[in-house]
mmCIF file of C-alpha atoms in Angstrom:
data_model
loop_
_atom_site.group_PDB
_atom_site.id
_atom_site.type_symbol
_atom_site.label_atom_id
_atom_site.label_comp_id
_atom_site.label_asym_id
_atom_site.label_seq_id
_atom_site.Cartn_x
_atom_site.Cartn_y
_atom_site.Cartn_z
ATOM 1 C CA MET A 1061 -17.843 9.023 -13.288
ATOM 2 C CA GLU A 1062 -14.887 6.141 -12.922
ATOM 3 C CA ILE A 1063 -13.163 5.372 -15.742
ATOM 4 C CA ALA A 1064 -10.295 3.556 -16.791
ATOM 5 C CA TYR A 1065 -7.226 3.751 -19.736
ATOM 6 C CA TYR A 1066 -6.274 1.134 -21.919
ATOM 7 C CA GLY A 1067 -4.528 0.753 -25.094
ATOM 8 C CA GLY A 1068 -3.156 4.216 -25.108
ATOM 9 C CA GLU A 1069 -6.668 5.967 -25.022
ATOM 10 C CA PHE A 1070 -9.757 6.738 -22.246
ATOM 11 C CA ILE A 1071 -12.437 4.485 -21.959
ATOM 12 C CA ASP A 1072 -15.273 2.652 -20.062
ATOM 13 C CA ILE A 1073 -14.373 1.327 -16.844
ATOM 14 C CA ASN A 1074 -16.324 -1.576 -17.050
ATOM 15 C CA SER A 1075 -14.472 -1.916 -21.048
ATOM 16 C CA LYS A 1076 -12.998 -6.126 -21.816
ATOM 17 C CA VAL A 1077 -9.193 -5.093 -23.217
ATOM 18 C CA ILE A 1078 -7.452 -7.675 -21.523
ATOM 19 C CA PRO A 1079 -5.464 -9.270 -24.141
ATOM 20 C CA ILE A 1080 -5.637 -13.606 -23.332
ATOM 21 C CA GLN A 1081 -2.041 -13.190 -23.555
ATOM 22 C CA GLU A 1082 -1.012 -10.424 -21.571
ATOM 23 C CA ARG A 1083 2.053 -11.358 -19.116
ATOM 24 C CA GLY A 1084 0.208 -9.235 -15.886
ATOM 25 C CA HIS A 1085 -3.044 -11.695 -16.476
ATOM 26 C CA GLN A 1086 -0.768 -15.186 -17.255
ATOM 27 C CA PHE A 1087 1.930 -14.730 -14.888
ATOM 28 C CA GLY A 1088 1.240 -11.716 -13.023
ATOM 29 C CA ASP A 1089 4.357 -9.990 -14.276
ATOM 30 C CA GLY A 1090 3.937 -6.254 -13.655
ATOM 31 C CA ILE A 1091 3.683 -3.836 -10.748
ATOM 32 C CA TYR A 1092 1.300 -1.176 -9.557
ATOM 33 C CA GLU A 1093 0.602 1.500 -7.327
ATOM 34 C CA VAL A 1094 -2.682 3.184 -5.655
ATOM 35 C CA ILE A 1095 -2.741 6.964 -5.365
ATOM 36 C CA ARG A 1096 -5.093 8.659 -3.288
ATOM 37 C CA VAL A 1097 -6.960 11.649 -4.326
ATOM 38 C CA TYR A 1098 -7.950 14.309 -2.058
ATOM 39 C CA ASN A 1099 -10.342 16.870 -2.895
ATOM 40 C CA GLY A 1100 -9.006 16.181 -6.410
ATOM 41 C CA LYS A 1101 -5.700 16.597 -5.856
ATOM 42 C CA LEU A 1102 -3.115 13.486 -6.263
ATOM 43 C CA PHE A 1103 -1.363 12.702 -3.098
ATOM 44 C CA LEU A 1104 1.814 12.199 -2.264
ATOM 45 C CA VAL A 1105 1.945 11.433 -6.065
ATOM 46 C CA ASP A 1106 5.919 11.788 -6.812
ATOM 47 C CA GLU A 1107 6.672 9.662 -3.934
ATOM 48 C CA HIS A 1108 4.204 6.560 -5.717
ATOM 49 C CA LEU A 1109 6.034 7.415 -9.157
ATOM 50 C CA HIS A 1110 9.617 7.085 -7.589
ATOM 51 C CA ARG A 1111 8.058 3.477 -5.874
ATOM 52 C CA LEU A 1112 6.994 2.551 -8.986
ATOM 53 C CA GLU A 1113 10.077 3.171 -10.700
ATOM 54 C CA LYS A 1114 11.995 1.412 -7.957
ATOM 55 C CA SER A 1115 9.793 -1.628 -8.919
ATOM 56 C CA ALA A 1116 10.043 -1.676 -12.259
ATOM 57 C CA GLU A 1117 14.097 -1.308 -12.074
ATOM 58 C CA ALA A 1118 13.674 -4.450 -9.819
ATOM 59 C CA ILE A 1119 12.160 -6.718 -12.340
ATOM 60 C CA PHE A 1120 13.915 -5.424 -15.486
ATOM 61 C CA LEU A 1121 10.855 -3.939 -16.757
ATOM 62 C CA SER A 1122 10.563 -0.215 -18.630
ATOM 63 C CA LEU A 1123 8.724 2.143 -17.704
ATOM 64 C CA PRO A 1124 6.346 2.786 -21.280
ATOM 65 C CA LEU A 1125 6.210 6.398 -20.118
ATOM 66 C CA SER A 1126 8.390 9.032 -18.071
ATOM 67 C CA LEU A 1127 7.045 9.366 -14.635
ATOM 68 C CA ASP A 1128 6.081 13.776 -15.588
ATOM 69 C CA GLU A 1129 4.226 11.850 -18.562
ATOM 70 C CA LEU A 1130 2.941 9.413 -15.776
ATOM 71 C CA LYS A 1131 1.465 12.331 -14.206
ATOM 72 C CA SER A 1132 0.108 13.589 -16.566
ATOM 73 C CA LEU A 1133 -2.318 11.077 -17.872
ATOM 74 C CA MET A 1134 -2.993 10.543 -14.282
ATOM 75 C CA THR A 1135 -4.622 14.364 -14.217
ATOM 76 C CA GLU A 1136 -5.847 14.372 -17.303
ATOM 77 C CA GLY A 1137 -8.072 11.119 -16.256
ATOM 78 C CA LEU A 1138 -9.235 12.672 -12.859
ATOM 79 C CA SER A 1139 -9.797 15.565 -15.117
ATOM 80 C CA LYS A 1140 -12.241 13.382 -17.540
ATOM 81 C CA SER A 1141 -13.640 11.469 -14.389
ATOM 82 C CA GLN A 1142 -14.675 14.860 -12.343
ATOM 83 C CA LEU A 1143 -14.050 13.160 -9.628
ATOM 84 C CA LYS A 1144 -13.224 14.988 -5.943
ATOM 85 C CA GLU A 1145 -12.038 12.058 -3.670
ATOM 86 C CA ALA A 1146 -10.484 9.227 -5.547
ATOM 87 C CA GLU A 1147 -8.209 6.425 -6.329
ATOM 88 C CA VAL A 1148 -5.902 6.049 -8.856
ATOM 89 C CA TYR A 1149 -4.910 2.685 -9.747
ATOM 90 C CA ILE A 1150 -1.810 2.164 -12.421
ATOM 91 C CA GLN A 1151 -0.976 -1.415 -13.183
ATOM 92 C CA ILE A 1152 2.671 -1.950 -15.399
ATOM 93 C CA THR A 1153 2.953 -5.178 -17.080
ATOM 94 C CA ARG A 1154 5.815 -6.687 -19.401
ATOM 95 C CA GLY A 1155 3.268 -6.751 -22.105
ATOM 96 C CA ILE A 1156 1.448 -9.170 -24.802
ATOM 97 C CA ALA A 1157 3.110 -12.146 -26.383
ATOM 98 C CA PRO A 1158 2.725 -15.706 -26.422
ATOM 99 C CA ARG A 1159 3.283 -17.461 -23.017
ATOM 100 C CA THR A 1160 7.015 -18.378 -22.401
ATOM 101 C CA HIS A 1161 8.820 -17.865 -18.785
ATOM 102 C CA TYR A 1162 11.810 -15.573 -20.682
ATOM 103 C CA PHE A 1163 11.160 -12.121 -21.116
ATOM 104 C CA PRO A 1164 9.547 -11.169 -24.870
ATOM 105 C CA GLU A 1165 10.734 -8.199 -27.214
ATOM 106 C CA VAL A 1166 7.271 -6.815 -26.796
ATOM 107 C CA PRO A 1167 6.599 -3.424 -25.222
ATOM 108 C CA SER A 1168 5.413 -2.966 -21.801
ATOM 109 C CA GLN A 1169 1.571 -2.347 -21.465
ATOM 110 C CA LEU A 1170 -0.223 0.514 -19.000
ATOM 111 C CA SER A 1171 -3.777 -0.122 -17.751
ATOM 112 C CA MET A 1172 -4.921 2.576 -15.811
ATOM 113 C CA THR A 1173 -8.507 3.197 -13.295
ATOM 114 C CA ILE A 1174 -10.003 6.021 -11.768
ATOM 115 C CA LYS A 1175 -12.385 4.892 -9.315
ATOM 116 C CA ALA A 1176 -14.611 6.606 -6.295
ATOM 117 C CA ALA A 1177 -12.500 6.262 -2.945
ATOM 118 C CA ARG A 1178 -13.220 3.685 -0.598
ATOM 119 C CA ALA A 1179 -14.891 4.942 2.265
ATOM 120 C CA ILE A 1180 -12.746 5.028 5.491
ATOM 121 C CA ASP A 1181 -15.241 3.402 8.480
ATOM 122 C CA PRO A 1182 -15.055 6.324 11.163
ATOM 123 C CA THR A 1183 -15.255 3.899 14.328
ATOM 124 C CA LYS A 1184 -12.668 1.843 13.019
ATOM 125 C CA HIS A 1185 -10.585 5.406 13.117
ATOM 126 C CA LYS A 1186 -11.523 5.471 16.614
ATOM 127 C CA ASN A 1187 -12.254 2.471 18.343
ATOM 128 C CA GLY A 1188 -9.504 0.788 16.315
ATOM 129 C CA ILE A 1189 -9.241 -2.420 14.700
ATOM 130 C CA SER A 1190 -8.569 -6.306 15.313
ATOM 131 C CA VAL A 1191 -5.771 -8.357 13.718
ATOM 132 C CA LEU A 1192 -4.768 -11.790 13.288
ATOM 133 C CA LEU A 1193 -0.938 -12.917 13.283
ATOM 134 C CA LEU A 1194 -0.094 -15.337 10.570
ATOM 135 C CA GLU A 1195 3.070 -16.823 9.239
ATOM 136 C CA ASP A 1196 4.743 -14.705 6.222
ATOM 137 C CA GLU A 1197 4.917 -16.814 3.495
ATOM 138 C CA ARG A 1198 5.629 -14.692 1.138
ATOM 139 C CA TRP A 1199 8.592 -14.259 -1.715
ATOM 140 C CA LYS A 1200 11.700 -12.515 -0.621
ATOM 141 C CA ASN A 1201 11.496 -9.322 -2.408
ATOM 142 C CA CYS A 1202 8.409 -7.884 -0.640
ATOM 143 C CA PHE A 1203 9.692 -3.987 -1.654
ATOM 144 C CA ILE A 1204 8.644 -4.656 -5.492
ATOM 145 C CA LYS A 1205 4.661 -3.560 -5.372
ATOM 146 C CA SER A 1206 4.000 -6.528 -7.521
ATOM 147 C CA LEU A 1207 1.009 -8.130 -8.869
ATOM 148 C CA ASN A 1208 2.061 -11.254 -7.345
ATOM 149 C CA LEU A 1209 -0.587 -10.955 -4.000
ATOM 150 C CA LEU A 1210 -2.318 -14.053 -3.447
ATOM 151 C CA PRO A 1211 -0.252 -14.834 -0.349
ATOM 152 C CA ASN A 1212 -1.159 -11.310 0.487
ATOM 153 C CA VAL A 1213 -4.946 -12.681 -0.326
ATOM 154 C CA LEU A 1214 -4.834 -15.374 1.636
ATOM 155 C CA ALA A 1215 -4.193 -14.263 4.870
ATOM 156 C CA LYS A 1216 -6.240 -10.979 4.570
ATOM 157 C CA GLN A 1217 -9.425 -13.414 3.317
ATOM 158 C CA LYS A 1218 -8.508 -16.221 7.050
ATOM 159 C CA ALA A 1219 -8.571 -12.507 9.319
ATOM 160 C CA ILE A 1220 -11.924 -11.098 8.121
ATOM 161 C CA SER A 1221 -12.822 -14.655 7.996
ATOM 162 C CA SER A 1222 -12.175 -15.150 11.875
ATOM 163 C CA GLY A 1223 -14.019 -12.278 12.116
ATOM 164 C CA ASN A 1224 -10.582 -9.709 12.034
ATOM 165 C CA ASP A 1225 -9.416 -6.911 10.208
ATOM 166 C CA GLU A 1226 -6.175 -7.441 9.108
ATOM 167 C CA ALA A 1227 -3.241 -9.866 9.174
ATOM 168 C CA ILE A 1228 -0.056 -9.023 10.370
ATOM 169 C CA PHE A 1229 2.657 -11.006 9.139
ATOM 170 C CA ILE A 1230 5.678 -13.620 11.216
ATOM 171 C CA LYS A 1231 8.607 -14.228 9.459
ATOM 172 C CA ASP A 1232 11.445 -15.966 11.547
ATOM 173 C CA GLY A 1233 9.711 -14.906 14.806
ATOM 174 C CA LEU A 1234 9.676 -11.695 13.868
ATOM 175 C CA ILE A 1235 7.118 -9.015 12.812
ATOM 176 C CA THR A 1236 7.473 -7.932 9.731
ATOM 177 C CA GLU A 1237 4.206 -5.886 8.353
ATOM 178 C CA GLY A 1238 0.365 -6.059 7.346
ATOM 179 C CA SER A 1239 -0.758 -8.417 4.252
ATOM 180 C CA SER A 1240 -2.299 -4.735 2.375
ATOM 181 C CA SER A 1241 -0.454 -2.143 5.261
ATOM 182 C CA ASN A 1242 2.866 -1.373 7.745
ATOM 183 C CA LEU A 1243 2.162 -1.380 11.145
ATOM 184 C CA PHE A 1244 3.792 0.502 13.918
ATOM 185 C CA VAL A 1245 4.175 -0.205 17.659
ATOM 186 C CA VAL A 1246 4.215 2.519 20.506
ATOM 187 C CA LYS A 1247 6.455 1.494 23.894
ATOM 188 C CA ASP A 1248 7.151 4.184 26.361
ATOM 189 C CA GLY A 1249 6.537 6.447 24.380
ATOM 190 C CA ILE A 1250 8.947 5.715 21.357
ATOM 191 C CA LEU A 1251 7.812 4.664 18.114
ATOM 192 C CA TYR A 1252 8.663 1.342 16.372
ATOM 193 C CA THR A 1253 8.762 0.124 13.577
ATOM 194 C CA ALA A 1254 10.654 -2.774 10.976
ATOM 195 C CA PRO A 1255 13.189 -1.792 8.490
ATOM 196 C CA ALA A 1256 12.718 -0.786 5.223
ATOM 197 C CA THR A 1257 14.576 -3.874 4.029
ATOM 198 C CA ASN A 1258 13.437 -6.541 1.291
ATOM 199 C CA LYS A 1259 10.826 -8.095 4.289
ATOM 200 C CA ILE A 1260 8.617 -4.813 3.623
ATOM 201 C CA LEU A 1261 6.867 -2.754 1.357
ATOM 202 C CA HIS A 1262 8.580 0.316 1.623
ATOM 203 C CA GLY A 1263 4.867 2.087 2.209
ATOM 204 C CA ILE A 1264 4.402 6.272 1.248
ATOM 205 C CA THR A 1265 1.805 6.568 4.336
ATOM 206 C CA ARG A 1266 4.666 4.635 6.114
ATOM 207 C CA SER A 1267 7.128 7.353 5.417
ATOM 208 C CA ALA A 1268 4.399 10.080 5.620
ATOM 209 C CA VAL A 1269 3.771 8.949 9.191
ATOM 210 C CA LEU A 1270 7.856 8.630 10.337
ATOM 211 C CA GLN A 1271 8.313 12.583 9.369
ATOM 212 C CA LEU A 1272 5.047 13.662 10.911
ATOM 213 C CA ALA A 1273 6.497 11.433 14.126
ATOM 214 C CA ALA A 1274 9.680 13.662 14.014
ATOM 215 C CA LYS A 1275 8.226 16.466 13.791
ATOM 216 C CA ARG A 1276 6.523 15.960 17.020
ATOM 217 C CA ASP A 1277 10.020 15.052 18.633
ATOM 218 C CA ILE A 1278 8.750 11.552 19.168
ATOM 219 C CA ASP A 1279 11.845 9.386 19.115
ATOM 220 C CA ILE A 1280 11.927 6.344 16.400
ATOM 221 C CA LYS A 1281 13.200 3.078 16.154
ATOM 222 C CA GLU A 1282 13.296 1.352 12.991
ATOM 223 C CA VAL A 1283 14.195 -2.117 13.939
ATOM 224 C CA GLU A 1284 12.859 -5.709 14.462
ATOM 225 C CA PHE A 1285 10.905 -7.163 16.774
ATOM 226 C CA ASP A 1286 9.317 -10.319 17.638
ATOM 227 C CA VAL A 1287 5.301 -10.914 18.601
ATOM 228 C CA GLU A 1288 6.146 -10.903 22.274
ATOM 229 C CA PHE A 1289 7.100 -7.288 21.639
ATOM 230 C CA LEU A 1290 4.112 -6.406 20.531
ATOM 231 C CA LEU A 1291 1.690 -7.832 22.984
ATOM 232 C CA GLN A 1292 3.640 -5.778 25.241
ATOM 233 C CA ALA A 1293 2.919 -2.656 23.399
ATOM 234 C CA ASP A 1294 1.233 0.455 24.917
ATOM 235 C CA GLU A 1295 -0.360 1.191 21.333
ATOM 236 C CA ALA A 1296 0.316 0.126 17.452
ATOM 237 C CA PHE A 1297 -1.711 1.259 14.183
ATOM 238 C CA ILE A 1298 -0.920 0.418 10.479
ATOM 239 C CA THR A 1299 -0.695 2.713 7.967
ATOM 240 C CA SER A 1300 -1.871 2.403 3.848
ATOM 241 C CA THR A 1301 -3.347 4.271 1.113
ATOM 242 C CA SER A 1302 -6.394 3.511 1.563
ATOM 243 C CA VAL A 1303 -6.693 3.489 5.674
ATOM 244 C CA GLU A 1304 -4.517 5.936 6.483
ATOM 245 C CA VAL A 1305 -3.513 5.593 10.359
ATOM 246 C CA GLN A 1306 -5.727 3.188 11.903
ATOM 247 C CA PRO A 1307 -5.074 2.039 15.715
ATOM 248 C CA ILE A 1308 -5.196 -1.409 16.758
ATOM 249 C CA ALA A 1309 -7.210 -2.233 19.455
ATOM 250 C CA LYS A 1310 -6.920 -6.236 19.600
ATOM 251 C CA ILE A 1311 -4.177 -9.015 18.242
ATOM 252 C CA ASP A 1312 -5.202 -12.478 18.518
ATOM 253 C CA GLN A 1313 -8.013 -11.359 21.387
ATOM 254 C CA HIS A 1314 -5.268 -9.778 23.381
ATOM 255 C CA SER A 1315 -6.437 -6.300 24.319
ATOM 256 C CA LEU A 1316 -4.350 -3.080 23.870
ATOM 257 C CA PRO A 1317 -4.314 -0.420 26.570
ATOM 258 C CA THR A 1318 -6.459 2.643 25.990
ATOM 259 C CA PRO A 1319 -6.120 5.395 25.536
ATOM 260 C CA TRP A 1320 -3.910 5.771 21.605
ATOM 261 C CA PRO A 1321 -2.597 10.092 22.096
ATOM 262 C CA ILE A 1322 0.475 9.291 19.862
ATOM 263 C CA THR A 1323 -1.308 7.382 17.361
ATOM 264 C CA MET A 1324 -4.486 9.418 17.092
ATOM 265 C CA HIS A 1325 -1.686 12.303 17.054
ATOM 266 C CA LEU A 1326 -0.681 11.000 13.674
ATOM 267 C CA GLN A 1327 -3.897 10.345 12.615
ATOM 268 C CA GLU A 1328 -4.880 13.701 12.550
ATOM 269 C CA ASP A 1329 -1.455 14.928 11.631
ATOM 270 C CA TYR A 1330 -1.997 12.989 8.415
ATOM 271 C CA LYS A 1331 -4.990 14.405 7.969
ATOM 272 C CA LYS A 1332 -3.811 17.847 8.065
ATOM 273 C CA LEU A 1333 -1.507 16.852 6.209
ATOM 274 C CA TYR A 1334 -3.558 16.095 2.776
ATOM 275 C CA ILE A 1335 -6.214 18.868 3.294
ATOM 276 C CA GLN A 1336 -3.431 21.655 3.178
ATOM 277 C CA SER A 1337 -1.364 19.677 0.731
#
């Protein structure tokens, strides 16, 4: 069953529990992580929790529990849910207090949901997706996994409304990432992706794929590149916790060549990684 956690206890996922003066609700003043569960096991959980800690430090937020305590709480929740294929969503906000822009002296608040994993469309994994290029209108600190996702939401909706699957951001003429994913390009056997700066989210799946590529002795370049370079790619794909490794077939109605051997190898390597974990 799908369950939630708030106020120090496990509750029904449909319970009405968020106070009106919760700063996450009023300001988006908080951070989050989504951890995938395969066959009852939290996947890359330490990496996710370390990123959560870095996000908290970046916004001067104190975590209510240690990383080990958070992991134990997730494990307990999984056991209660009895879900084998799941997504664990953790959210931490600055707390509950009368609405002021400055930080209140109140404890941070933790909420969590454990739900069945969203199914990945196997045809998109095999045949690829289409993406829409959009101007990146987000703030400057995209490495923080913040609750403030309105630009991402708007970009995703523009992509879906125009018959695409994802939006790819352009900032100052250079490609950054997707609205909810990181982007990779293959050209002449070399794997390219934007460097892990403040302009992109330092994706956990992104990092895992870079390690898998290194094991295959694929040349890797973490460099900035422009739209023309993207359109001339031999292969391109996105990565995220929810879609894993997903090939791109079309960019703004421009079709990429086939087949996609490196993408498919990395897709399979990633699958083996979580199966063996």
